[in-house]
Coordinates of C-alpha atoms and ligand atoms in Angstrom, one line a residue:
X1 CA -3.7 -27.3 16.5
X2 CA -4.8 -24.4 18.6
X3 CA -8.8 -22.6 18.2
X4 CA -10.1 -26.2 17.2
X5 CA -12.6 -25.4 20.7
X6 CA -12.2 -21.7 21.1
X7 CA -8.9 -21.8 23.6
X8 CA -8.1 -18.7 24.7
X9 CA -5.4 -16.9 22.6
X10 CA -3.9 -14.0 24.5
X11 CA -3.1 -12.1 21.2
X12 CA -5.2 -12.8 17.6
X13 CA -3.8 -11.2 14.6
X14 CA -5.8 -11.2 12.1
X15 CA -4.1 -10.4 8.6
X16 CA -0.7 -12.0 8.4
X17 CA 0.8 -9.2 6.0
X18 CA 2.9 -6.4 6.8
X19 CA 1.0 -5.0 10.1
X20 CA 0.3 -8.3 11.5
X21 CA 3.8 -9.3 11.3
X22 CA 5.3 -6.6 12.4
X23 CA 2.9 -6.2 15.3
X24 CA 3.6 -10.1 16.4
X25 CA 7.4 -9.2 15.9
X26 CA 7.3 -6.1 18.5
X27 CA 5.0 -7.9 20.9
X28 CA 7.7 -10.4 21.5
X29 CA 10.3 -7.6 20.9
X30 CA 8.3 -5.5 23.7
X31 CA 9.3 -9.3 25.7
X32 CA 5.2 -10.1 26.0
X33 CA 5.3 -13.7 27.3
X34 CA 1.8 -14.5 26.4
X35 CA 0.2 -16.7 23.7
X36 CA -0.1 -15.3 19.8
X37 CA -1.4 -15.8 17.0
X38 CA -2.0 -14.7 13.8
X39 CA -4.9 -15.5 10.8
X40 CA -4.2 -15.0 7.3
X41 CA -6.1 -15.5 4.0
X42 CA -3.1 -16.1 2.1
X43 CA -1.1 -19.4 2.5
X44 CA 2.1 -18.0 2.5
X45 CA 3.9 -17.0 5.6
X46 CA 4.7 -12.9 6.1
X47 CA 6.0 -11.3 2.9
X48 CA 6.6 -7.9 1.6
X49 CA 3.6 -7.0 -1.2
X50 CA 5.8 -3.6 -2.5
X51 CA 8.0 -5.9 -4.5
X52 CA 4.9 -7.5 -6.5
X53 CA 4.7 -4.9 -8.7
X54 CA 8.2 -3.9 -9.1
X55 CA 11.4 -6.8 -8.5
X56 CA 9.2 -9.7 -8.2
X57 CA 6.8 -8.9 -11.1
X58 CA 9.8 -7.9 -13.0
X59 CA 11.7 -11.4 -11.6
X60 CA 14.6 -9.5 -10.7
X61 CA 13.7 -11.4 -7.3
X62 CA 12.4 -14.4 -6.3
X63 CA 9.6 -14.9 -4.2
X64 CA 11.7 -16.7 -1.4
X65 CA 13.6 -12.9 -1.2
X66 CA 10.0 -11.3 -0.1
X67 CA 9.9 -13.2 3.0
X68 CA 9.6 -10.6 6.3
X69 CA 11.3 -13.2 8.3
X70 CA 12.7 -16.3 7.2
X71 CA 9.3 -19.1 7.4
X72 CA 11.0 -21.0 10.5
X73 CA 11.1 -17.5 12.3
X74 CA 7.7 -17.6 13.8
X75 CA 7.6 -20.8 15.5
X76 CA 10.9 -19.7 17.5
X77 CA 8.8 -16.7 18.6
X78 CA 6.1 -19.3 19.7
X79 CA 3.5 -17.1 17.1
X80 CA 1.4 -19.9 15.5
X81 CA 0.1 -18.9 12.2
X82 CA -2.8 -20.1 11.0
X83 CA -2.7 -19.5 7.0
X84 CA -4.9 -19.9 4.6
X85 CA -7.8 -19.3 7.4
X86 CA -10.1 -16.3 6.5
X87 CA -12.0 -14.9 9.9
X88 CA -14.9 -14.4 8.8
X89 CA -17.2 -13.4 12.0
X90 CA -16.3 -11.4 15.2
X91 CA -18.1 -12.2 18.2
X92 CA -17.0 -9.0 20.8
X93 CA -19.2 -10.0 23.9
X94 CA -17.6 -13.3 23.7
X95 CA -14.6 -12.3 22.8
X96 CA -14.1 -14.9 19.9
X97 CA -13.6 -14.6 16.2
X98 CA -14.9 -17.8 13.9
X99 CA -12.9 -19.2 11.2
X100 CA -13.5 -19.9 7.5
X101 CA -13.1 -23.7 8.8
X102 CA -16.4 -22.9 11.6
X103 CA -14.0 -23.4 14.6
X104 CA -13.6 -20.2 16.6
X105 CA -10.9 -18.5 18.7
X106 CA -11.3 -17.3 22.0
X107 CA -9.2 -13.7 22.3
X108 CA -7.6 -11.7 25.0
X109 CA -6.8 -9.0 22.6
X110 CA -7.9 -8.9 18.7
X111 CA -5.8 -7.0 16.4
X112 CA -7.8 -6.5 13.1
X113 CA -4.8 -6.1 10.1
X114 CA -6.4 -7.5 7.2
X115 CA -5.5 -4.6 4.8
X116 CA -7.7 -4.3 1.9
X117 CA -9.1 -6.2 -1.9
X118 CA -8.7 -4.6 -4.5
X119 CA -11.2 -2.5 -6.1
X120 CA -12.9 -4.8 -8.9
X121 CA -14.3 -3.7 -12.2
X122 CA -17.7 -3.2 -12.5
X123 CA -18.3 -2.8 -16.0
X124 CA -19.4 -5.0 -19.2
X125 CA -17.0 -7.9 -19.3
X126 CA -15.0 -7.7 -15.6
X127 CA -15.8 -10.9 -15.2
X128 CA -14.0 -12.1 -18.4
X129 CA -10.6 -14.5 -18.2
X130 CA -7.1 -12.2 -18.8
X131 CA -9.0 -9.6 -16.1
X132 CA -6.2 -9.4 -13.5
X133 CA -5.6 -7.3 -10.1
X134 CA -2.0 -7.1 -8.6
X135 CA -2.8 -7.3 -4.6
X136 CA -0.9 -10.8 -3.6
X137 CA 1.5 -13.4 -4.6
X138 CA -1.0 -15.7 -6.3
X139 CA -2.8 -12.5 -8.0
X140 CA 0.9 -11.7 -9.6
X141 CA 1.7 -15.1 -10.6
X142 CA -1.5 -15.5 -13.0
X143 CA -0.5 -12.2 -14.2
X144 CA 3.2 -13.4 -14.5
X145 CA 2.0 -17.3 -16.3
X146 CA 0.0 -14.8 -19.3
X147 CA 3.0 -13.1 -19.8
X148 CA 4.3 -16.5 -20.1
X149 CA 1.7 -17.5 -22.2
X150 CA 2.8 -14.5 -25.2
X151 CA 0.6 -11.9 -23.8
X152 CA 1.8 -8.3 -25.4
X153 CA -1.0 -6.1 -25.1
X154 CA -1.1 -5.1 -21.9
X155 CA -4.0 -2.6 -21.0
X156 CA -3.6 -1.4 -17.6
X157 CA -6.3 0.5 -16.2
X158 CA -5.9 3.2 -13.4
X159 CA -2.9 6.0 -13.2
X160 CA -1.9 5.1 -9.5
X161 CA 1.4 3.8 -8.4
X162 CA 0.4 0.7 -8.8
X163 CA -0.8 1.0 -12.4
X164 CA 2.1 2.9 -13.2
X165 CA 4.4 0.7 -11.1
X166 CA 2.9 -2.3 -13.5
X167 CA 3.6 -0.5 -16.7
X168 CA 6.9 0.4 -16.0
X169 CA 7.6 -3.5 -15.6
X170 CA 6.1 -4.7 -18.3
X171 CA 7.1 -1.9 -21.0
X172 CA 10.9 -3.3 -20.0
X173 CA 9.8 -6.5 -20.8
X174 CA 9.1 -5.9 -24.3
X175 CA 5.0 -5.6 -24.0
X176 CA 2.8 -2.8 -25.3
X177 CA 1.0 -1.4 -22.6
X178 CA -1.9 1.2 -22.9
X179 CA -2.2 3.3 -19.6
X180 CA -5.8 4.2 -19.3
X181 CA -6.6 6.8 -16.2
X182 CA -10.3 8.3 -15.7
X183 CA -8.8 11.3 -14.2
X184 CA -7.4 14.3 -16.1
X185 CA -3.7 13.2 -14.9
X186 CA -2.0 10.3 -13.2
X187 CA -1.5 10.1 -9.7
X188 CA -4.1 12.7 -9.1
X189 CA -5.2 11.9 -5.7
X190 CA -2.0 11.3 -3.9
X191 CA 0.7 13.9 -5.8
X192 CA 0.5 17.5 -7.3
X193 CA 0.3 18.4 -11.3
X194 CA 4.1 18.7 -11.6
X195 CA 4.8 15.2 -10.4
X196 CA 1.7 14.1 -12.8
X197 CA 3.0 15.9 -15.8
X198 CA 6.8 14.4 -15.0
X199 CA 5.8 10.5 -15.0
X200 CA 3.5 11.2 -17.8
X201 CA 6.3 12.2 -19.7
X202 CA 8.3 9.3 -18.6
X203 CA 5.9 6.7 -19.4
X204 CA 5.2 8.5 -22.9
X205 CA 8.6 8.7 -23.3
X206 CA 8.9 4.9 -22.8
X207 CA 6.8 3.8 -25.4
X208 CA 3.5 3.5 -23.2
X209 CA 0.2 4.6 -24.8
X210 CA -1.1 7.0 -22.1
X211 CA -4.4 8.3 -22.2
X212 CA -6.0 10.8 -19.2
X213 CA -9.8 11.5 -19.0
X214 CA -10.6 8.3 -20.9
X215 CA -13.9 6.4 -19.2
X216 CA -13.9 2.4 -20.0
X217 CA -17.1 1.6 -21.2
X218 CA -16.7 -1.9 -21.3
X219 CA -14.4 -4.9 -21.8
X220 CA -14.4 -7.2 -24.9
X221 CA -14.7 -10.7 -25.6
X222 CA -16.2 -14.1 -25.6
X223 CA -14.7 -15.8 -22.8
X224 CA -11.1 -14.2 -22.4
X225 CA -10.7 -10.4 -23.0
X226 CA -9.7 -9.2 -26.3
X227 CA -10.3 -5.4 -25.8
X228 CA -11.0 -2.3 -23.4
X229 CA -14.2 -0.7 -25.2
X230 CA -13.8 3.7 -23.9
X231 CA -16.7 5.8 -23.8
X232 CA -16.2 7.0 -27.1
X233 CA -16.7 3.7 -28.8
X234 CA -12.7 3.1 -29.5
X235 CA -11.8 -0.5 -28.6
X236 CA -8.1 -0.6 -27.4
X237 CA -6.7 -4.4 -28.2
X238 CA -6.0 -6.6 -24.9
X239 CA -4.4 -9.8 -24.4
X240 CA -4.4 -9.1 -21.1
X241 CA -5.9 -6.1 -18.7
X242 CA -4.9 -5.1 -15.0
X243 CA -7.2 -2.9 -13.3
X244 CA -5.4 -1.3 -10.4
X245 CA -8.1 1.0 -9.3
X246 CA -7.8 1.2 -5.6
X247 CA -8.5 -1.4 -2.8
X248 CA -11.5 -2.0 -0.3
X249 CA -10.9 -2.5 3.5
X250 CA -11.9 -5.9 4.4
X251 CA -13.2 -4.2 7.3
X252 CA -16.4 -6.8 7.3
X253 CA -16.7 -9.0 9.8
X254 CA -15.5 -6.1 12.4
X255 CA -17.8 -3.7 10.8
X256 CA -20.9 -6.4 11.4
X257 CA -19.7 -7.1 14.7
X258 CA -20.7 -3.1 15.4
X259 CA -17.4 -1.3 15.1
X260 CA -17.6 2.0 14.2
X261 CA -16.3 2.9 10.6
X262 CA -16.9 3.9 7.0
X263 CA -14.0 3.5 4.8
X264 CA -12.3 1.3 6.7
X265 CA -12.2 1.3 10.4
X266 CA -12.1 4.1 12.9
X267 CA -9.5 4.2 15.6
X268 CA -8.3 6.4 18.4
X269 CA -5.2 8.0 18.6
X270 CA -4.0 4.7 20.0
X271 CA -5.4 2.6 17.4
X272 CA -8.2 1.5 19.0
X273 CA -11.2 0.7 18.0
X274 CA -14.5 1.2 18.9
X275 CA -15.3 -2.0 20.7
X276 CA -13.5 -2.9 23.8
X277 CA -10.0 -4.8 23.1
X278 CA -10.2 -4.2 19.9
X279 CA -7.3 -2.8 17.6
X280 CA -7.7 -1.7 14.0
X281 CA -3.9 -1.0 12.0
X282 CA -2.6 -0.4 8.7
X283 CA -4.9 0.1 5.4
X284 CA -7.8 -1.2 6.8
X285 CA -7.6 1.4 9.8
X286 CA -8.9 5.0 9.6
X287 CA -7.6 7.8 12.1
X288 CA -7.2 11.4 12.7
X289 CA -4.2 11.5 10.8
X290 CA -2.2 14.8 12.3
X291 CA 0.4 15.4 8.7
X292 CA -3.3 15.8 7.5
X293 CA -4.7 18.5 9.9
X294 CA -6.8 15.5 11.7
X295 CA -8.7 14.3 9.5
X296 CA -10.0 10.7 9.6
X297 CA -8.0 8.9 6.7
X298 CA -6.6 5.4 6.1
X299 CA -2.8 5.8 4.9
X300 CA -1.8 2.7 2.5
X301 CA 1.9 2.1 3.3
X302 CA 4.2 -0.2 4.4
X303 CA 5.4 2.8 7.2
X304 CA 1.6 3.3 8.6
X305 CA 1.3 -0.6 9.0
X306 CA 4.7 -0.9 10.9
X307 CA 4.5 2.1 12.9
X308 CA 1.0 1.1 13.9
X309 CA 1.9 -2.2 14.9
X310 CA 4.2 -1.0 16.6
X311 CA 2.2 1.1 18.4
X312 CA -0.1 -1.1 19.2
X313 CA 2.3 -3.7 20.6
X314 CA 4.3 -0.9 23.2
X315 CA 0.1 -0.4 24.3
X316 CA -0.4 -4.0 24.9
X317 CA 3.1 -4.5 26.6
X318 CA 1.6 -1.4 29.2
X319 CA 3.2 1.3 27.2
X320 CA 1.0 3.2 25.0
X321 CA 1.6 6.0 23.5
X322 CA -0.2 8.1 20.7
X323 CA 0.3 7.1 17.1
X324 CA 2.0 10.4 15.5
X325 CA 4.1 8.9 12.8
X326 CA 5.4 10.9 10.1
X327 CA 3.7 8.9 6.8
X328 CA 6.0 8.0 4.0
X329 CA 6.6 6.6 1.1
X330 CA 8.1 5.3 -2.4
X331 CA 7.5 4.2 -5.6
X332 CA 10.0 2.9 -8.3
X333 CA 9.3 3.3 -12.0
X334 CA 12.4 2.5 -14.4
X335 CA 15.0 4.1 -13.1
X336 CA 13.2 6.7 -11.2
X337 CA 13.0 6.3 -7.2
X338 CA 10.5 8.5 -5.6
X339 CA 10.6 9.4 -1.7
X340 CA 7.3 11.1 -0.7
X341 CA 7.3 12.4 3.2
X342 CA 3.9 13.8 4.4
X343 CA -0.1 13.7 3.0
X344 CA 0.1 16.4 -0.1
X345 CA -3.7 16.6 0.1
X346 CA -5.2 20.0 0.5
X347 CA -1.8 21.7 -0.5
X348 CA -2.1 25.4 -1.7
X349 CA 1.1 25.8 -3.2
X350 CA 3.9 23.5 -5.1
X351 CA 7.6 24.3 -5.2
X352 CA 9.9 22.7 -7.8
X353 CA 13.0 22.2 -6.6
X354 CA 15.9 21.5 -9.7
X355 CA 15.2 21.0 -12.9
X356 CA 12.5 17.9 -13.7
X357 CA 14.7 17.8 -16.9
X358 CA 17.4 16.5 -15.0
X359 CA 15.2 13.1 -13.3
X360 CA 16.8 14.5 -10.0
X361 CA 14.2 16.8 -8.1
X362 CA 12.1 17.4 -5.5
X363 CA 8.5 19.6 -5.2
X364 CA 7.6 20.8 -2.1
X365 CA 3.7 21.3 -0.7
X366 CA 2.9 24.2 1.4
X367 CA -0.6 24.7 2.7
X368 CA -0.6 28.4 3.7
X369 CA 2.8 29.0 3.9
X370 CA 3.7 26.3 6.0
X371 CA 5.9 22.4 4.7
X372 CA 3.4 19.7 4.8
X373 CA 4.9 17.3 2.0
X374 CA 7.6 16.5 -0.2
X375 CA 7.7 14.4 -3.4
X376 CA 11.6 13.8 -4.3
X377 CA 12.7 12.0 -7.1
X378 CA 15.8 10.6 -7.3
X379 CA 16.7 12.9 -5.2
X380 CA 17.0 11.5 -1.5
X381 CA 19.2 14.2 0.2
X382 CA 16.1 16.6 -0.3
X383 CA 13.8 13.7 1.4
X384 CA 16.0 13.2 4.2
X385 CA 16.4 16.4 5.4
X386 CA 12.9 17.7 4.2
X387 CA 10.9 15.3 6.4
X388 CA 12.4 17.5 9.2
X389 CA 10.9 20.7 7.9
X390 CA 7.1 18.3 7.7
X391 CA 7.7 17.2 11.1
X392 CA 8.4 20.4 12.7
X393 CA 5.6 22.4 10.7
X394 CA 8.3 25.1 9.3
X395 CA 7.5 27.8 7.5
X396 CA 10.8 28.7 5.2
X397 CA 10.8 31.5 2.6
X398 CA 10.1 30.6 -0.5
X399 CA 12.9 31.8 -2.7
X400 CA 15.4 29.5 -0.1
X401 CA 13.0 25.9 -0.6
X402 CA 13.1 27.2 -4.4
X403 CA 17.0 27.6 -4.6
X404 CA 18.2 23.8 -5.2
X405 CA 21.8 24.8 -4.5
X406 CA 20.6 25.6 -0.3
X407 CA 20.4 22.2 1.4
X408 CA 17.0 21.4 3.1
X409 CA 18.6 21.3 6.3
X410 CA 20.2 24.7 6.2
X411 CA 16.7 25.7 6.6
X412 CA 15.3 23.7 9.5
Ligands
FAD1 C1 1.4 -4.3 -5.5 C2 1.6 -3.2 -4.5 C3 2.9 -2.6 -4.6 C4 2.7 -1.7 -3.1 N1 4.1 -0.8 -2.8 C5 4.1 -0.1 -1.9 C6 5.4 0.6 -1.9 O1 6.5 0.5 -2.8 N2 5.4 1.6 -0.9 C7 4.9 1.3 -0.1 O2 4.9 1.9 1.0 N3 3.6 0.5 0.1 C8 3.5 0.0 -1.1 N4 2.3 -0.7 -1.1 C9 1.2 -0.7 0.0 C10 1.6 -1.6 0.8 O3 1.7 -2.9 0.5 C11 0.1 -1.4 1.9 O4 0.0 -0.4 2.3 C12 0.7 -2.5 3.1 O5 0.9 -4.2 2.8 C13 -0.1 -2.1 3.8 O6 0.4 -3.8 4.9 P1 -1.4 -4.0 6.1 O7 -0.8 -4.7 7.4 O8 -2.1 -2.9 6.4 O9 -1.9 -5.1 5.0 P2 -1.4 -6.3 4.3 O10 -0.3 -6.4 3.8 O11 -2.5 -6.1 2.7 O12 -2.4 -7.3 4.7 C14 -3.4 -7.9 5.2 C15 -3.5 -9.6 4.7 O13 -4.6 -9.8 5.8 C16 -5.4 -11.0 5.1 N5 -7.0 -10.8 5.4 C17 -7.7 -10.2 4.5 N6 -8.9 -10.1 5.2 C18 -8.9 -11.1 6.5 C19 -9.7 -11.8 7.2 N7 -11.1 -11.8 7.3 N8 -8.9 -13.2 7.9 C20 -7.7 -13.6 7.4 N9 -7.1 -12.9 6.8 C21 -7.2 -11.6 6.5 C22 -5.5 -10.2 3.7 O14 -5.4 -11.7 2.4 C23 -3.6 -10.0 3.7 O15 -2.8 -11.0 3.7 C24 2.2 -1.7 -2.2 C25 1.0 -2.5 -2.2 C26 1.0 -3.3 -3.2 C27 -0.6 -4.4 -3.8

């Protein structure tokens, strides 16, 4: 077994999720012949996370169909997997990491790809049984167990993508879902008002009791949650609670080792942290995103984790190029596929293309006249063609953008 004595491994990847897996794959694709190991806290080989709040929760896809590569792939490519193992400390001077069993590994290059842990509720009752988060397969299996055991009144706290997707699936499964959002609208951090209004109406139309601008005062129950108490004293009955209130980047050991960071680990254009020979990628890495005016931010998406991973793999193999990929994202709720390109934050104008009543439309976001992002609902064509407007930073006439009969490619 590797690592027990601090044996040197050329490339050590911490985190066996989307970014870690793609990095290992790309390193081998780029012809790297040295030793590669991936250390991951979860017991499973790398799997896709997005289906956890979609097809997996809906039981439309088995877990075996979520593997990023068949389990045998990693050994075939001489990528050591150390699963069920946490990295607890980093010693940049010795170029070593400490594993949860106390053993050490020595690295030539370290890639930190740890994503984030769900932000926990801190209100009274947060520790009661029946309170769930959705980040890992284990989280999802526990939640599915509740439904199997008859939980029907589900309260979802948080109106971001994960909360909304879970609400959609559970409603389809016959649960009575109440969704509580503290801000005045759902998706407030990631989308414009028009999109929030559309999704709020969709969920309400399907029977979700969706309440915005409500503060949770605490969870009620003796051992298990039985209700969610709101700030106005109302109690919403709950057999189970799902909290989807964001993530906390899993960067403790790296920051303790001296890496620069705040909300995540800061990386430069090549995904390098401030510590020598240590890169960071994916949800845990904050970088100067050129699609958000160059301000340091973390992007939580499969695209970002995969593209940063590819960027680092190339750098390690001697073909380093700055990370400049266009951020994109998707979300599935009911029969609606949302596709987003770019970062909507900071937009000064939102232009509607098409009629939301048809459930097929796009919203083009402008900043000072320049297209910075698009949200496309059941509108693949606009998404594909509109990406180019964002990438090129074009400023088409507003009337043309608003004319849904004009293909966006004609505005490039
Ligand atoms: C339910 C759900 C639905 C989503 N849906 C979408 C979607 O539709 N579209 C989209 O683009 N994105 C979606 N995302 C986001 C997407 O999954 C993440 O952006 C992506 O997984 C980030 O990849 P990553 O490698 O940075 O982190 P992860 O994939 O989270 O992998 C990090 C891994 O590192 C492990 N780890 C953490 N700390 C340590 C440590 N100290 N030692 C060892 N291992 C450690 C973690 O346990 C985890 O397994 C969704 C996420 C969730 C949870």
